[in-house]
Short mmCIF file of N, CA and C in Angstrom, two decimals:
data_model
loop_
_atom_site.label_atom_id
_atom_site.label_comp_id
_atom_site.label_asym_id
_atom_site.label_seq_id
_atom_site.Cartn_x
_atom_site.Cartn_y
_atom_site.Cartn_z
N MET A 1 -23.10 2.08 -2.07
CA MET A 1 -22.97 0.78 -1.43
C MET A 1 -24.35 0.17 -1.24
N LYS A 2 -24.39 -1.14 -1.19
CA LYS A 2 -25.64 -1.82 -0.90
C LYS A 2 -25.94 -1.68 0.59
N LEU A 3 -27.22 -1.70 0.94
CA LEU A 3 -27.64 -1.52 2.33
C LEU A 3 -26.97 -2.53 3.26
N ASP A 4 -26.90 -3.79 2.87
CA ASP A 4 -26.29 -4.79 3.76
C ASP A 4 -24.80 -4.53 4.00
N GLU A 5 -24.11 -3.97 2.99
CA GLU A 5 -22.69 -3.62 3.17
C GLU A 5 -22.55 -2.45 4.14
N VAL A 6 -23.43 -1.46 4.00
CA VAL A 6 -23.41 -0.30 4.91
C VAL A 6 -23.67 -0.77 6.34
N VAL A 7 -24.69 -1.60 6.53
CA VAL A 7 -25.03 -2.10 7.87
C VAL A 7 -23.84 -2.85 8.47
N LYS A 8 -23.19 -3.70 7.68
CA LYS A 8 -22.05 -4.48 8.18
C LYS A 8 -20.91 -3.57 8.65
N ARG A 9 -20.53 -2.60 7.83
CA ARG A 9 -19.42 -1.69 8.18
C ARG A 9 -19.78 -0.81 9.39
N ILE A 10 -20.99 -0.28 9.38
CA ILE A 10 -21.40 0.61 10.46
C ILE A 10 -21.55 -0.17 11.77
N THR A 11 -22.07 -1.39 11.71
CA THR A 11 -22.20 -2.21 12.92
C THR A 11 -20.83 -2.45 13.53
N GLU A 12 -19.85 -2.78 12.71
CA GLU A 12 -18.49 -2.99 13.21
C GLU A 12 -17.95 -1.73 13.88
N ALA A 13 -18.14 -0.59 13.25
CA ALA A 13 -17.65 0.67 13.80
C ALA A 13 -18.38 1.03 15.10
N ILE A 14 -19.69 0.80 15.14
CA ILE A 14 -20.47 1.08 16.35
C ILE A 14 -19.97 0.23 17.52
N GLN A 15 -19.80 -1.06 17.29
CA GLN A 15 -19.35 -1.97 18.35
C GLN A 15 -18.00 -1.54 18.92
N LYS A 16 -17.13 -1.02 18.07
CA LYS A 16 -15.78 -0.61 18.49
C LYS A 16 -15.70 0.87 18.88
N LYS A 17 -16.82 1.59 18.73
CA LYS A 17 -16.87 3.04 18.98
C LYS A 17 -15.79 3.75 18.17
N ARG A 18 -15.75 3.45 16.88
CA ARG A 18 -14.74 4.02 15.98
C ARG A 18 -15.35 5.04 15.04
N VAL A 19 -14.63 6.11 14.81
CA VAL A 19 -15.00 7.12 13.83
C VAL A 19 -14.84 6.51 12.44
N VAL A 20 -15.75 6.88 11.53
CA VAL A 20 -15.66 6.39 10.15
C VAL A 20 -15.46 7.57 9.19
N GLU A 21 -14.77 7.28 8.10
CA GLU A 21 -14.63 8.25 7.01
C GLU A 21 -15.60 7.80 5.92
N VAL A 22 -16.60 8.62 5.65
CA VAL A 22 -17.65 8.27 4.70
C VAL A 22 -17.47 9.11 3.43
N THR A 23 -17.33 8.42 2.32
CA THR A 23 -17.29 9.10 1.02
C THR A 23 -18.62 8.82 0.34
N TYR A 24 -19.27 9.88 -0.12
CA TYR A 24 -20.62 9.73 -0.68
C TYR A 24 -20.88 10.80 -1.73
N ILE A 25 -21.96 10.60 -2.46
CA ILE A 25 -22.43 11.58 -3.44
C ILE A 25 -23.58 12.35 -2.80
N ARG A 26 -23.42 13.67 -2.73
CA ARG A 26 -24.47 14.50 -2.15
C ARG A 26 -25.69 14.48 -3.06
N GLY A 27 -26.84 14.24 -2.47
CA GLY A 27 -28.07 14.16 -3.24
C GLY A 27 -28.48 15.46 -3.89
N GLU A 28 -28.20 16.58 -3.22
CA GLU A 28 -28.69 17.86 -3.72
C GLU A 28 -27.96 18.37 -4.96
N ASP A 29 -26.67 18.00 -5.10
CA ASP A 29 -25.93 18.54 -6.25
C ASP A 29 -25.00 17.51 -6.93
N GLY A 30 -24.99 16.28 -6.44
CA GLY A 30 -24.18 15.24 -7.08
C GLY A 30 -22.69 15.33 -6.85
N VAL A 31 -22.27 16.17 -5.91
CA VAL A 31 -20.84 16.35 -5.63
C VAL A 31 -20.33 15.22 -4.73
N ARG A 32 -19.17 14.66 -5.08
CA ARG A 32 -18.52 13.64 -4.25
C ARG A 32 -17.93 14.34 -3.03
N THR A 33 -18.26 13.82 -1.85
CA THR A 33 -17.91 14.46 -0.59
C THR A 33 -17.39 13.42 0.40
N CYS A 34 -16.52 13.85 1.29
CA CYS A 34 -15.96 12.95 2.32
C CYS A 34 -16.13 13.61 3.68
N ARG A 35 -16.62 12.84 4.65
CA ARG A 35 -16.83 13.37 6.00
C ARG A 35 -16.35 12.36 7.04
N MET A 36 -15.81 12.88 8.13
CA MET A 36 -15.48 12.07 9.30
C MET A 36 -16.74 12.09 10.18
N MET A 37 -17.22 10.88 10.53
CA MET A 37 -18.47 10.78 11.27
C MET A 37 -18.38 9.77 12.40
N GLU A 38 -19.14 10.03 13.44
CA GLU A 38 -19.30 9.10 14.55
C GLU A 38 -20.59 8.33 14.27
N PRO A 39 -20.52 7.03 14.00
CA PRO A 39 -21.70 6.28 13.58
C PRO A 39 -22.66 5.98 14.74
N PHE A 40 -23.96 6.11 14.46
CA PHE A 40 -24.96 5.83 15.48
C PHE A 40 -25.96 4.76 15.07
N ASP A 41 -26.35 4.69 13.80
CA ASP A 41 -27.33 3.68 13.43
C ASP A 41 -27.55 3.65 11.92
N VAL A 42 -28.19 2.59 11.48
CA VAL A 42 -28.76 2.50 10.14
C VAL A 42 -30.22 2.13 10.38
N ALA A 43 -31.10 3.09 10.16
CA ALA A 43 -32.51 2.90 10.51
C ALA A 43 -33.38 3.90 9.76
N ILE A 44 -34.67 3.65 9.80
CA ILE A 44 -35.63 4.59 9.25
C ILE A 44 -35.75 5.75 10.24
N GLY A 45 -35.62 6.96 9.76
CA GLY A 45 -35.72 8.13 10.63
C GLY A 45 -37.14 8.34 11.11
N ARG A 46 -37.28 8.77 12.32
CA ARG A 46 -38.61 9.01 12.89
C ARG A 46 -39.35 10.15 12.19
N ARG A 47 -38.58 11.13 11.71
CA ARG A 47 -39.20 12.29 11.07
C ARG A 47 -39.21 12.18 9.55
N HIS A 48 -38.48 11.23 9.00
CA HIS A 48 -38.43 11.05 7.55
C HIS A 48 -39.64 10.24 7.09
N LYS A 49 -40.26 10.69 6.05
CA LYS A 49 -41.48 10.05 5.56
C LYS A 49 -41.21 9.09 4.40
N THR A 50 -39.95 8.92 4.02
CA THR A 50 -39.62 8.08 2.86
C THR A 50 -39.77 6.59 3.16
N GLY A 51 -39.61 6.21 4.43
CA GLY A 51 -39.71 4.80 4.80
C GLY A 51 -38.46 4.00 4.49
N ARG A 52 -37.39 4.66 4.04
CA ARG A 52 -36.17 3.92 3.74
C ARG A 52 -35.14 4.10 4.84
N LYS A 53 -34.31 3.08 4.97
CA LYS A 53 -33.25 3.13 5.98
C LYS A 53 -32.16 4.09 5.55
N MET A 54 -31.63 4.79 6.52
CA MET A 54 -30.56 5.76 6.31
C MET A 54 -29.44 5.47 7.29
N PHE A 55 -28.21 5.87 6.92
CA PHE A 55 -27.10 5.84 7.85
C PHE A 55 -27.16 7.14 8.65
N TRP A 56 -27.08 7.01 9.98
CA TRP A 56 -27.12 8.17 10.87
C TRP A 56 -25.80 8.27 11.61
N GLY A 57 -25.21 9.47 11.57
CA GLY A 57 -23.95 9.66 12.27
C GLY A 57 -23.73 11.13 12.59
N TRP A 58 -22.85 11.35 13.56
CA TRP A 58 -22.50 12.72 13.95
C TRP A 58 -21.40 13.21 13.03
N CYS A 59 -21.70 14.25 12.24
CA CYS A 59 -20.72 14.82 11.32
C CYS A 59 -19.78 15.73 12.09
N ARG A 60 -18.51 15.43 12.03
CA ARG A 60 -17.54 16.23 12.76
C ARG A 60 -17.34 17.61 12.13
N GLU A 61 -17.54 17.73 10.84
CA GLU A 61 -17.37 19.03 10.18
C GLU A 61 -18.51 19.98 10.51
N HIS A 62 -19.74 19.48 10.49
CA HIS A 62 -20.90 20.33 10.74
C HIS A 62 -21.36 20.31 12.19
N ASN A 63 -20.77 19.41 12.99
CA ASN A 63 -21.09 19.31 14.42
C ASN A 63 -22.58 19.11 14.66
N GLU A 64 -23.15 18.12 13.92
CA GLU A 64 -24.56 17.80 14.08
C GLU A 64 -24.82 16.38 13.55
N LEU A 65 -25.96 15.83 13.96
CA LEU A 65 -26.37 14.52 13.48
C LEU A 65 -26.86 14.66 12.04
N GLU A 66 -26.36 13.79 11.16
CA GLU A 66 -26.74 13.82 9.76
C GLU A 66 -27.13 12.42 9.29
N SER A 67 -27.89 12.37 8.22
CA SER A 67 -28.26 11.09 7.62
C SER A 67 -27.70 11.03 6.21
N LYS A 68 -27.36 9.83 5.78
CA LYS A 68 -26.86 9.59 4.43
C LYS A 68 -27.64 8.44 3.82
N ILE A 69 -27.99 8.57 2.55
CA ILE A 69 -28.68 7.51 1.82
C ILE A 69 -27.66 6.43 1.47
N PRO A 70 -27.87 5.20 1.90
CA PRO A 70 -26.89 4.14 1.63
C PRO A 70 -26.49 4.00 0.16
N ALA A 71 -27.43 4.14 -0.75
CA ALA A 71 -27.11 4.01 -2.18
C ALA A 71 -26.16 5.10 -2.66
N ASN A 72 -26.10 6.23 -1.95
CA ASN A 72 -25.19 7.33 -2.33
C ASN A 72 -23.81 7.20 -1.70
N ILE A 73 -23.65 6.24 -0.79
CA ILE A 73 -22.36 6.05 -0.12
C ILE A 73 -21.43 5.25 -1.03
N ILE A 74 -20.25 5.78 -1.26
CA ILE A 74 -19.24 5.12 -2.10
C ILE A 74 -18.39 4.19 -1.24
N SER A 75 -17.96 4.69 -0.08
CA SER A 75 -17.13 3.86 0.80
C SER A 75 -17.26 4.31 2.25
N ILE A 76 -16.98 3.36 3.15
CA ILE A 76 -16.93 3.63 4.59
C ILE A 76 -15.64 3.02 5.10
N GLU A 77 -14.74 3.87 5.59
CA GLU A 77 -13.48 3.40 6.15
C GLU A 77 -13.52 3.57 7.66
N ILE A 78 -13.25 2.51 8.38
CA ILE A 78 -13.22 2.57 9.84
C ILE A 78 -11.83 3.02 10.25
N THR A 79 -11.76 4.08 11.04
CA THR A 79 -10.48 4.63 11.48
C THR A 79 -10.08 4.02 12.83
N ASP A 80 -8.90 4.37 13.29
CA ASP A 80 -8.43 3.93 14.60
C ASP A 80 -8.90 4.86 15.72
N GLU A 81 -9.52 5.97 15.35
CA GLU A 81 -9.96 6.96 16.33
C GLU A 81 -11.28 6.52 16.97
N THR A 82 -11.35 6.60 18.29
CA THR A 82 -12.56 6.24 19.01
C THR A 82 -13.36 7.50 19.36
N PHE A 83 -14.62 7.29 19.74
CA PHE A 83 -15.47 8.40 20.17
C PHE A 83 -16.31 7.96 21.36
N ASN A 84 -16.80 8.94 22.11
CA ASN A 84 -17.66 8.68 23.26
C ASN A 84 -19.10 9.01 22.88
N PRO A 85 -19.93 7.99 22.63
CA PRO A 85 -21.30 8.25 22.17
C PRO A 85 -22.16 9.01 23.18
N LYS A 86 -21.86 8.91 24.45
CA LYS A 86 -22.67 9.58 25.47
C LYS A 86 -22.64 11.09 25.30
N ILE A 87 -21.53 11.63 24.80
CA ILE A 87 -21.41 13.08 24.59
C ILE A 87 -22.45 13.54 23.58
N ARG A 88 -22.59 12.81 22.47
CA ARG A 88 -23.53 13.20 21.42
C ARG A 88 -24.98 12.89 21.81
N GLU A 89 -25.19 11.75 22.49
CA GLU A 89 -26.54 11.37 22.87
C GLU A 89 -27.20 12.44 23.75
N LYS A 90 -26.41 13.19 24.49
CA LYS A 90 -26.95 14.26 25.33
C LYS A 90 -27.60 15.36 24.50
N THR A 91 -27.22 15.47 23.23
CA THR A 91 -27.76 16.53 22.37
C THR A 91 -29.02 16.09 21.62
N PHE A 92 -29.36 14.80 21.67
CA PHE A 92 -30.52 14.29 20.95
C PHE A 92 -31.80 14.84 21.58
N GLY A 93 -32.79 15.12 20.75
CA GLY A 93 -34.05 15.67 21.23
C GLY A 93 -34.91 14.68 22.00
N SER A 94 -34.67 13.38 21.79
CA SER A 94 -35.42 12.34 22.49
C SER A 94 -34.49 11.16 22.73
N PRO A 95 -34.87 10.25 23.63
CA PRO A 95 -34.01 9.10 23.91
C PRO A 95 -33.76 8.27 22.64
N ALA A 96 -32.53 7.83 22.48
CA ALA A 96 -32.17 7.04 21.30
C ALA A 96 -32.80 5.65 21.35
N ARG A 97 -33.34 5.22 20.22
CA ARG A 97 -33.87 3.87 20.06
C ARG A 97 -33.16 3.27 18.85
N TYR A 98 -32.09 2.56 19.12
CA TYR A 98 -31.25 2.07 18.04
C TYR A 98 -31.74 0.76 17.45
N GLU A 99 -31.57 0.63 16.14
CA GLU A 99 -31.88 -0.62 15.47
C GLU A 99 -30.68 -1.57 15.54
N ILE A 100 -29.48 -1.03 15.38
CA ILE A 100 -28.26 -1.84 15.48
C ILE A 100 -27.93 -2.02 16.96
N LYS A 101 -27.84 -3.26 17.38
CA LYS A 101 -27.55 -3.57 18.78
C LYS A 101 -26.12 -3.15 19.12
N ARG A 102 -25.94 -2.72 20.35
CA ARG A 102 -24.61 -2.32 20.83
C ARG A 102 -24.53 -2.48 22.33
N ASP A 103 -23.32 -2.53 22.82
CA ASP A 103 -23.06 -2.64 24.25
C ASP A 103 -22.15 -1.47 24.62
N TRP A 104 -22.75 -0.29 24.70
CA TRP A 104 -21.99 0.92 24.98
C TRP A 104 -22.01 1.19 26.49
N LYS A 105 -21.13 0.56 27.20
CA LYS A 105 -21.06 0.79 28.65
C LYS A 105 -19.82 1.54 28.99
#
């Protein structure tokens, strides 16, 4: 997907606190993969040195925060399932500084 398409879909899911189903091509082996994720942002990672924006979300299968390269994402489907971002934010190593604006109260 193009970066602007990823940002649009993820922004919508973030605003609604909705879980997304992300289908993507894994960079390490080229395998098509699908994951249920809680979306958090599309931004340049603080520890990543590539300088490119990534999709960041909590992977429900691996139970950890993961990043996906937007160009490797095939589709993002917004589900009806909601999530509580405060639960995951407690596990972050530092306070979250989001690029995508949200009103998570």
